mmCIF file of C-alpha atoms and ligand atoms in Angstrom:
data_model
loop_
_atom_site.group_PDB
_atom_site.id
_atom_site.type_symbol
_atom_site.label_atom_id
_atom_site.label_comp_id
_atom_site.label_asym_id
_atom_site.label_seq_id
_atom_site.Cartn_x
_atom_site.Cartn_y
_atom_site.Cartn_z
ATOM 1 C CA MET A 1164 -41.011 -89.526 -70.427
ATOM 2 C CA LYS A 1165 -43.121 -89.434 -73.614
ATOM 3 C CA SER A 1166 -41.693 -87.939 -76.823
ATOM 4 C CA PRO A 1167 -42.059 -84.193 -77.153
ATOM 5 C CA LEU A 1168 -45.044 -82.967 -79.133
ATOM 6 C CA LEU A 1169 -45.144 -80.184 -81.706
ATOM 7 C CA PHE A 1170 -47.579 -77.359 -80.940
ATOM 8 C CA VAL A 1171 -48.096 -75.013 -83.882
ATOM 9 C CA ALA A 1172 -49.915 -71.733 -83.216
ATOM 10 C CA ASN A 1173 -51.581 -70.492 -86.388
ATOM 11 C CA TRP A 1174 -52.445 -66.853 -85.805
ATOM 12 C CA LYS A 1175 -53.914 -66.339 -89.286
ATOM 13 C CA THR A 1176 -54.847 -62.645 -89.619
ATOM 14 C CA TYR A 1177 -56.364 -62.393 -86.144
ATOM 15 C CA TYR A 1178 -53.641 -60.057 -84.910
ATOM 16 C CA SER A 1179 -52.301 -57.043 -86.793
ATOM 17 C CA HIS A 1180 -48.586 -56.372 -87.136
ATOM 18 C CA GLN A 1181 -48.459 -54.232 -83.965
ATOM 19 C CA GLN A 1182 -50.730 -56.539 -81.973
ATOM 20 C CA THR A 1183 -48.481 -59.476 -82.864
ATOM 21 C CA LEU A 1184 -45.367 -57.632 -81.737
ATOM 22 C CA HIS A 1185 -47.032 -56.620 -78.460
ATOM 23 C CA TRP A 1186 -48.216 -60.164 -77.771
ATOM 24 C CA CYS A 1187 -44.757 -61.581 -78.338
ATOM 25 C CA ALA A 1188 -43.031 -58.900 -76.287
ATOM 26 C CA ASN A 1189 -45.519 -59.439 -73.426
ATOM 27 C CA HIS A 1190 -45.340 -63.218 -73.443
ATOM 28 C CA LYS A 1191 -41.796 -63.942 -74.576
ATOM 29 C CA LYS A 1192 -40.559 -64.889 -71.107
ATOM 30 C CA GLU A 1193 -43.545 -67.117 -70.357
ATOM 31 C CA LEU A 1194 -43.354 -68.743 -73.770
ATOM 32 C CA LEU A 1195 -39.699 -69.609 -73.287
ATOM 33 C CA GLN A 1196 -40.453 -70.965 -69.823
ATOM 34 C CA LEU A 1197 -43.289 -73.028 -71.254
ATOM 35 C CA ALA A 1198 -41.039 -74.496 -73.929
ATOM 36 C CA HIS A 1199 -38.203 -75.243 -71.495
ATOM 37 C CA ALA A 1200 -40.390 -76.623 -68.719
ATOM 38 C CA SER A 1201 -42.574 -78.771 -70.972
ATOM 39 C CA GLY A 1202 -39.871 -79.996 -73.329
ATOM 40 C CA HIS A 1203 -42.378 -79.712 -76.181
ATOM 41 C CA HIS A 1204 -41.677 -77.894 -79.446
ATOM 42 C CA LEU A 1205 -43.508 -74.604 -79.980
ATOM 43 C CA VAL A 1206 -43.947 -72.955 -83.362
ATOM 44 C CA ILE A 1207 -45.665 -69.651 -84.097
ATOM 45 C CA CYS A 1208 -47.158 -68.737 -87.483
ATOM 46 C CA PRO A 1209 -47.589 -64.963 -87.207
ATOM 47 C CA ILE A 1210 -48.559 -62.409 -89.813
ATOM 48 C CA ALA A 1211 -45.664 -62.292 -92.285
ATOM 49 C CA THR A 1212 -44.731 -58.630 -91.810
ATOM 50 C CA THR A 1213 -43.546 -59.366 -88.256
ATOM 51 C CA PHE A 1214 -40.683 -61.766 -88.975
ATOM 52 C CA GLY A 1215 -38.107 -58.950 -89.068
ATOM 53 C CA SER A 1216 -38.870 -58.239 -85.393
ATOM 54 C CA LEU A 1217 -39.765 -61.730 -84.167
ATOM 55 C CA THR A 1218 -36.740 -63.536 -85.566
ATOM 56 C CA PRO A 1219 -34.254 -61.608 -83.389
ATOM 57 C CA LEU A 1220 -36.667 -61.842 -80.436
ATOM 58 C CA PHE A 1221 -36.703 -65.637 -80.577
ATOM 59 C CA SER A 1222 -33.257 -66.342 -82.042
ATOM 60 C CA ASP A 1223 -31.359 -69.075 -80.188
ATOM 61 C CA SER A 1224 -34.560 -70.076 -78.454
ATOM 62 C CA PRO A 1225 -36.767 -73.150 -78.697
ATOM 63 C CA ILE A 1226 -39.578 -71.016 -80.173
ATOM 64 C CA LYS A 1227 -39.555 -71.497 -83.933
ATOM 65 C CA LEU A 1228 -41.319 -69.444 -86.595
ATOM 66 C CA ALA A 1229 -43.380 -70.565 -89.566
ATOM 67 C CA GLY A 1230 -44.995 -68.986 -92.601
ATOM 68 C CA GLN A 1231 -48.739 -69.477 -93.046
ATOM 69 C CA SER A 1232 -48.439 -70.215 -96.770
ATOM 70 C CA CYS A 1233 -45.876 -69.551 -99.490
ATOM 71 C CA SER A 1234 -45.613 -69.116 -103.205
ATOM 72 C CA ALA A 1235 -45.604 -72.200 -105.392
ATOM 73 C CA TYR A 1236 -42.889 -70.446 -107.415
ATOM 74 C CA SER A 1237 -39.277 -69.823 -106.481
ATOM 75 C CA ALA A 1238 -39.210 -66.226 -107.818
ATOM 76 C CA GLY A 1239 -40.577 -64.062 -110.606
ATOM 77 C CA ALA A 1240 -43.676 -62.040 -111.431
ATOM 78 C CA HIS A 1241 -46.173 -63.220 -108.799
ATOM 79 C CA THR A 1242 -47.586 -60.107 -107.202
ATOM 80 C CA GLY A 1243 -48.524 -60.434 -103.581
ATOM 81 C CA GLU A 1244 -46.793 -63.762 -103.017
ATOM 82 C CA ILE A 1245 -44.008 -64.511 -100.544
ATOM 83 C CA THR A 1246 -41.468 -67.089 -101.645
ATOM 84 C CA ALA A 1247 -40.150 -69.904 -99.495
ATOM 85 C CA GLN A 1248 -36.677 -68.416 -99.872
ATOM 86 C CA SER A 1249 -37.916 -65.176 -98.301
ATOM 87 C CA PHE A 1250 -39.443 -67.068 -95.366
ATOM 88 C CA LYS A 1251 -36.151 -68.867 -94.914
ATOM 89 C CA GLU A 1252 -34.153 -65.655 -95.034
ATOM 90 C CA ALA A 1253 -36.623 -64.052 -92.604
ATOM 91 C CA GLY A 1254 -35.853 -66.772 -90.053
ATOM 92 C CA CYS A 1255 -38.576 -69.383 -90.510
ATOM 93 C CA SER A 1256 -38.008 -73.075 -89.909
ATOM 94 C CA TYR A 1257 -41.414 -74.242 -91.149
ATOM 95 C CA CYS A 1258 -44.206 -73.172 -93.465
ATOM 96 C CA LEU A 1259 -47.833 -74.293 -93.552
ATOM 97 C CA VAL A 1260 -49.024 -75.429 -96.964
ATOM 98 C CA GLY A 1261 -52.534 -76.343 -98.024
ATOM 99 C CA HIS A 1262 -54.417 -74.869 -95.093
ATOM 100 C CA SER A 1263 -58.120 -75.264 -95.839
ATOM 101 C CA GLU A 1264 -58.661 -71.496 -95.740
ATOM 102 C CA ARG A 1265 -56.099 -71.192 -98.576
ATOM 103 C CA ARG A 1266 -57.697 -74.058 -100.480
ATOM 104 C CA THR A 1267 -61.184 -72.560 -100.097
ATOM 105 C CA GLU A 1268 -60.659 -68.794 -100.247
ATOM 106 C CA TYR A 1269 -57.770 -68.749 -102.740
ATOM 107 C CA HIS A 1270 -58.653 -71.915 -104.651
ATOM 108 C CA GLU A 1271 -55.279 -73.512 -104.068
ATOM 109 C CA SER A 1272 -55.284 -76.900 -105.771
ATOM 110 C CA ASN A 1273 -53.493 -80.049 -104.665
ATOM 111 C CA GLU A 1274 -50.903 -79.346 -107.379
ATOM 112 C CA THR A 1275 -50.291 -75.832 -106.048
ATOM 113 C CA VAL A 1276 -49.905 -77.203 -102.529
ATOM 114 C CA ALA A 1277 -47.440 -79.800 -103.811
ATOM 115 C CA HIS A 1278 -45.300 -77.107 -105.433
ATOM 116 C CA GLN A 1279 -45.430 -75.008 -102.273
ATOM 117 C CA ALA A 1280 -44.234 -77.992 -100.236
ATOM 118 C CA LEU A 1281 -41.437 -78.562 -102.732
ATOM 119 C CA GLN A 1282 -40.350 -74.918 -102.485
ATOM 120 C CA VAL A 1283 -40.274 -75.152 -98.693
ATOM 121 C CA ILE A 1284 -38.182 -78.324 -98.728
ATOM 122 C CA MET A 1285 -35.806 -76.843 -101.310
ATOM 123 C CA GLN A 1286 -35.113 -74.090 -98.786
ATOM 124 C CA ASN A 1287 -34.280 -76.643 -96.088
ATOM 125 C CA MET A 1288 -37.387 -75.806 -94.142
ATOM 126 C CA THR A 1289 -40.136 -78.243 -93.229
ATOM 127 C CA PRO A 1290 -43.588 -77.914 -94.759
ATOM 128 C CA ILE A 1291 -46.526 -78.587 -92.489
ATOM 129 C CA ILE A 1292 -48.841 -80.167 -95.038
ATOM 130 C CA CYS A 1293 -52.485 -79.562 -94.131
ATOM 131 C CA VAL A 1294 -55.160 -81.969 -95.301
ATOM 132 C CA GLY A 1295 -58.816 -82.360 -94.426
ATOM 133 C CA GLU A 1296 -62.272 -83.103 -95.754
ATOM 134 C CA THR A 1297 -65.378 -80.920 -95.680
ATOM 135 C CA GLU A 1298 -68.483 -81.961 -93.766
ATOM 136 C CA HIS A 1299 -70.224 -82.810 -97.028
ATOM 137 C CA GLU A 1300 -67.315 -85.001 -98.129
ATOM 138 C CA ARG A 1301 -67.363 -86.831 -94.787
ATOM 139 C CA THR A 1302 -71.084 -87.480 -94.891
ATOM 140 C CA GLN A 1303 -70.715 -88.738 -98.460
ATOM 141 C CA GLY A 1304 -68.094 -91.237 -97.253
ATOM 142 C CA LYS A 1305 -65.356 -89.514 -99.248
ATOM 143 C CA THR A 1306 -62.890 -88.782 -96.438
ATOM 144 C CA THR A 1307 -60.365 -91.447 -97.442
ATOM 145 C CA MET A 1308 -60.514 -90.425 -101.082
ATOM 146 C CA ILE A 1309 -60.047 -86.718 -100.347
ATOM 147 C CA ILE A 1310 -57.138 -87.169 -97.928
ATOM 148 C CA THR A 1311 -55.483 -89.632 -100.305
ATOM 149 C CA GLU A 1312 -55.787 -87.194 -103.215
ATOM 150 C CA GLN A 1313 -54.540 -84.234 -101.198
ATOM 151 C CA LEU A 1314 -51.481 -86.007 -99.834
ATOM 152 C CA SER A 1315 -50.590 -88.211 -102.801
ATOM 153 C CA VAL A 1316 -50.132 -85.266 -105.146
ATOM 154 C CA VAL A 1317 -47.542 -83.790 -102.765
ATOM 155 C CA LEU A 1318 -45.724 -87.091 -102.226
ATOM 156 C CA LYS A 1319 -45.693 -87.837 -105.954
ATOM 157 C CA LEU A 1320 -44.109 -84.485 -106.826
ATOM 158 C CA LEU A 1321 -41.395 -84.933 -104.197
ATOM 159 C CA GLN A 1322 -40.657 -88.382 -105.583
ATOM 160 C CA GLU A 1323 -40.580 -87.123 -109.188
ATOM 161 C CA LYS A 1324 -38.139 -84.406 -108.214
ATOM 162 C CA ASN A 1325 -36.047 -86.911 -106.280
ATOM 163 C CA PHE A 1326 -36.409 -85.071 -103.021
ATOM 164 C CA LEU A 1327 -35.988 -87.167 -99.943
ATOM 165 C CA PRO A 1328 -37.430 -85.007 -97.149
ATOM 166 C CA SER A 1329 -35.718 -85.380 -93.762
ATOM 167 C CA GLN A 1330 -39.158 -85.577 -92.161
ATOM 168 C CA LEU A 1331 -42.810 -85.222 -93.106
ATOM 169 C CA ILE A 1332 -45.253 -83.252 -90.995
ATOM 170 C CA VAL A 1333 -48.897 -83.652 -91.907
ATOM 171 C CA ALA A 1334 -51.698 -81.810 -90.113
ATOM 172 C CA TYR A 1335 -55.104 -83.417 -90.317
ATOM 173 C CA GLU A 1336 -57.637 -80.633 -90.020
ATOM 174 C CA PRO A 1337 -61.203 -81.574 -90.902
ATOM 175 C CA VAL A 1338 -62.610 -78.453 -92.547
ATOM 176 C CA TRP A 1339 -65.816 -78.794 -90.516
ATOM 177 C CA ALA A 1340 -63.833 -78.700 -87.274
ATOM 178 C CA ILE A 1341 -61.861 -75.525 -87.980
ATOM 179 C CA GLY A 1342 -63.196 -72.597 -85.999
ATOM 180 C CA SER A 1343 -66.519 -74.370 -85.455
ATOM 181 C CA GLY A 1344 -66.122 -75.529 -81.870
ATOM 182 C CA LYS A 1345 -66.542 -79.148 -83.068
ATOM 183 C CA THR A 1346 -63.513 -81.421 -82.791
ATOM 184 C CA ALA A 1347 -63.273 -84.723 -84.581
ATOM 185 C CA ARG A 1348 -63.645 -87.876 -82.470
ATOM 186 C CA THR A 1349 -60.578 -89.908 -81.567
ATOM 187 C CA GLU A 1350 -61.689 -92.774 -83.841
ATOM 188 C CA GLU A 1351 -62.205 -90.436 -86.795
ATOM 189 C CA ILE A 1352 -58.772 -88.892 -86.341
ATOM 190 C CA GLY A 1353 -57.175 -92.302 -85.757
ATOM 191 C CA GLU A 1354 -58.503 -93.631 -89.063
ATOM 192 C CA VAL A 1355 -57.122 -90.658 -90.973
ATOM 193 C CA PHE A 1356 -53.784 -90.854 -89.112
ATOM 194 C CA ASP A 1357 -53.453 -94.511 -90.150
ATOM 195 C CA LEU A 1358 -54.202 -93.568 -93.742
ATOM 196 C CA ILE A 1359 -51.611 -90.762 -93.721
ATOM 197 C CA ILE A 1360 -48.946 -93.071 -92.272
ATOM 198 C CA ALA A 1361 -49.691 -95.699 -94.925
ATOM 199 C CA LEU A 1362 -49.488 -93.153 -97.760
ATOM 200 C CA ALA A 1363 -46.288 -91.585 -96.444
ATOM 201 C CA GLN A 1364 -44.584 -94.933 -95.854
ATOM 202 C CA ASN A 1365 -45.561 -96.136 -99.273
ATOM 203 C CA SER A 1366 -43.719 -93.200 -100.869
ATOM 204 C CA PHE A 1367 -40.953 -92.605 -98.320
ATOM 205 C CA PRO A 1368 -40.517 -95.697 -96.128
ATOM 206 C CA SER A 1369 -37.486 -94.336 -94.260
ATOM 207 C CA VAL A 1370 -38.787 -90.835 -93.554
ATOM 208 C CA PRO A 1371 -40.282 -90.151 -90.106
ATOM 209 C CA VAL A 1372 -43.824 -88.776 -90.132
ATOM 210 C CA THR A 1373 -45.203 -86.407 -87.511
ATOM 211 C CA LEU A 1374 -48.982 -86.228 -87.343
ATOM 212 C CA LEU A 1375 -50.757 -83.158 -86.052
ATOM 213 C CA TYR A 1376 -54.439 -82.682 -85.431
ATOM 214 C CA GLY A 1377 -56.113 -79.303 -85.871
ATOM 215 C CA GLY A 1378 -59.657 -77.984 -85.631
ATOM 216 C CA SER A 1379 -61.190 -76.262 -82.591
ATOM 217 C CA ILE A 1380 -58.451 -77.328 -80.212
ATOM 218 C CA ASP A 1381 -58.606 -75.487 -76.921
ATOM 219 C CA ASP A 1382 -57.762 -76.202 -73.306
ATOM 220 C CA GLU A 1383 -60.948 -78.297 -72.932
ATOM 221 C CA THR A 1384 -61.297 -80.109 -76.283
ATOM 222 C CA VAL A 1385 -57.664 -81.203 -76.211
ATOM 223 C CA LYS A 1386 -58.262 -83.415 -73.178
ATOM 224 C CA ALA A 1387 -60.262 -86.008 -75.096
ATOM 225 C CA LEU A 1388 -57.429 -86.441 -77.584
ATOM 226 C CA SER A 1389 -54.571 -87.280 -75.214
ATOM 227 C CA SER A 1390 -54.856 -91.000 -75.812
ATOM 228 C CA LEU A 1391 -54.724 -90.669 -79.587
ATOM 229 C CA GLU A 1392 -52.277 -93.128 -81.102
ATOM 230 C CA HIS A 1393 -49.517 -91.660 -83.315
ATOM 231 C CA LEU A 1394 -50.292 -88.139 -82.102
ATOM 232 C CA GLY A 1395 -47.341 -85.837 -82.831
ATOM 233 C CA GLY A 1396 -48.921 -82.554 -81.839
ATOM 234 C CA PHE A 1397 -51.510 -79.939 -82.694
ATOM 235 C CA LEU A 1398 -52.179 -77.100 -85.084
ATOM 236 C CA ILE A 1399 -54.053 -74.541 -83.019
ATOM 237 C CA GLY A 1400 -55.842 -71.461 -84.337
ATOM 238 C CA LYS A 1401 -58.044 -69.269 -82.155
ATOM 239 C CA ALA A 1402 -57.080 -70.719 -78.770
ATOM 240 C CA SER A 1403 -53.379 -70.083 -79.410
ATOM 241 C CA LEU A 1404 -54.006 -66.321 -79.356
ATOM 242 C CA ASP A 1405 -54.631 -66.526 -75.629
ATOM 243 C CA PHE A 1406 -51.414 -67.337 -73.796
ATOM 244 C CA GLN A 1407 -53.207 -68.917 -70.814
ATOM 245 C CA LYS A 1408 -55.108 -71.279 -73.098
ATOM 246 C CA LEU A 1409 -51.993 -72.168 -75.058
ATOM 247 C CA GLN A 1410 -50.177 -72.846 -71.816
ATOM 248 C CA LYS A 1411 -52.973 -75.108 -70.571
ATOM 249 C CA ILE A 1412 -53.025 -77.037 -73.840
ATOM 250 C CA VAL A 1413 -49.270 -77.609 -73.781
ATOM 251 C CA THR A 1414 -49.010 -78.445 -70.092
ATOM 252 C CA TRP A 1415 -51.878 -80.934 -70.377
ATOM 253 C CA PHE A 1416 -49.336 -83.170 -72.119
ATOM 254 C CA ASN A 1417 -46.674 -82.907 -69.447
ATOM 255 C CA ASN A 1418 -47.460 -86.038 -67.540
HETATM 256 P P1 LIG B 467 -59.015 -73.349 -84.926
HETATM 257 O O1 LIG B 467 -58.110 -73.263 -86.240
HETATM 258 O O2 LIG B 467 -58.135 -73.958 -83.843
HETATM 259 O O3 LIG B 467 -59.388 -71.949 -84.633
HETATM 260 O O4 LIG B 467 -60.174 -74.226 -85.250
HETATM 261 C C1 LIG B 467 -57.216 -74.297 -86.568
HETATM 262 C C2 LIG B 467 -56.559 -73.983 -87.879
HETATM 263 O O5 LIG B 467 -57.204 -73.419 -88.762
HETATM 264 O O6 LIG B 467 -55.363 -74.291 -88.081
#
């Protein structure tokens, strides 16, 4: 049997608080069955107000919860932010950092993302570090440079602070593939995966790296990516809102 994959459902702000609770109540049984039957790891990133209800719903289950972003600060006067400590106390095991929507809409810099990752690790959670180039950057031949910059700043800060993470999870999400219906080709993803592995091993040779791909993954587009070398799983937006689609994506990797 192949190693289990990590499927991360990023619900963004698609569902409201109540809609999220209804979805989880309706699909809890099927989700648990899916996780048990497939042996894969399932993580949900819901809207943050729902953790108080979802944590007890999924406690002692293979369904894990993740924040969608967190503060770069540990505490203090940062109105509107949610700290990594709060995500931890609310029951999260993971937190996304550096999602392209945060980088674009909220101007989060590589340095901010690095501090967010540090905060997450300091709380004994695992950051899911998102990296990816825009279409313009790809056509200009800048993909390697952009991914290197985005990831190196995080790795450098962890090294400076003497933090040896127990694992690194990096999600490669080309900005042009997110929500566009276009997925990157296997060769394009493979090149970036190789780069990420090289960067991670250069900084933390003994730390295992899990590589996710994200960007317009659904029950059809996922099929072309099954043969991808070093694939550790997927970060799935829109399609993960539909339980049947999520189920098809996960079960595609059962054989
Ligand atoms: P998408 O989103 O699957 O809807 O393209 C992926 C993401 O933003 O993580």
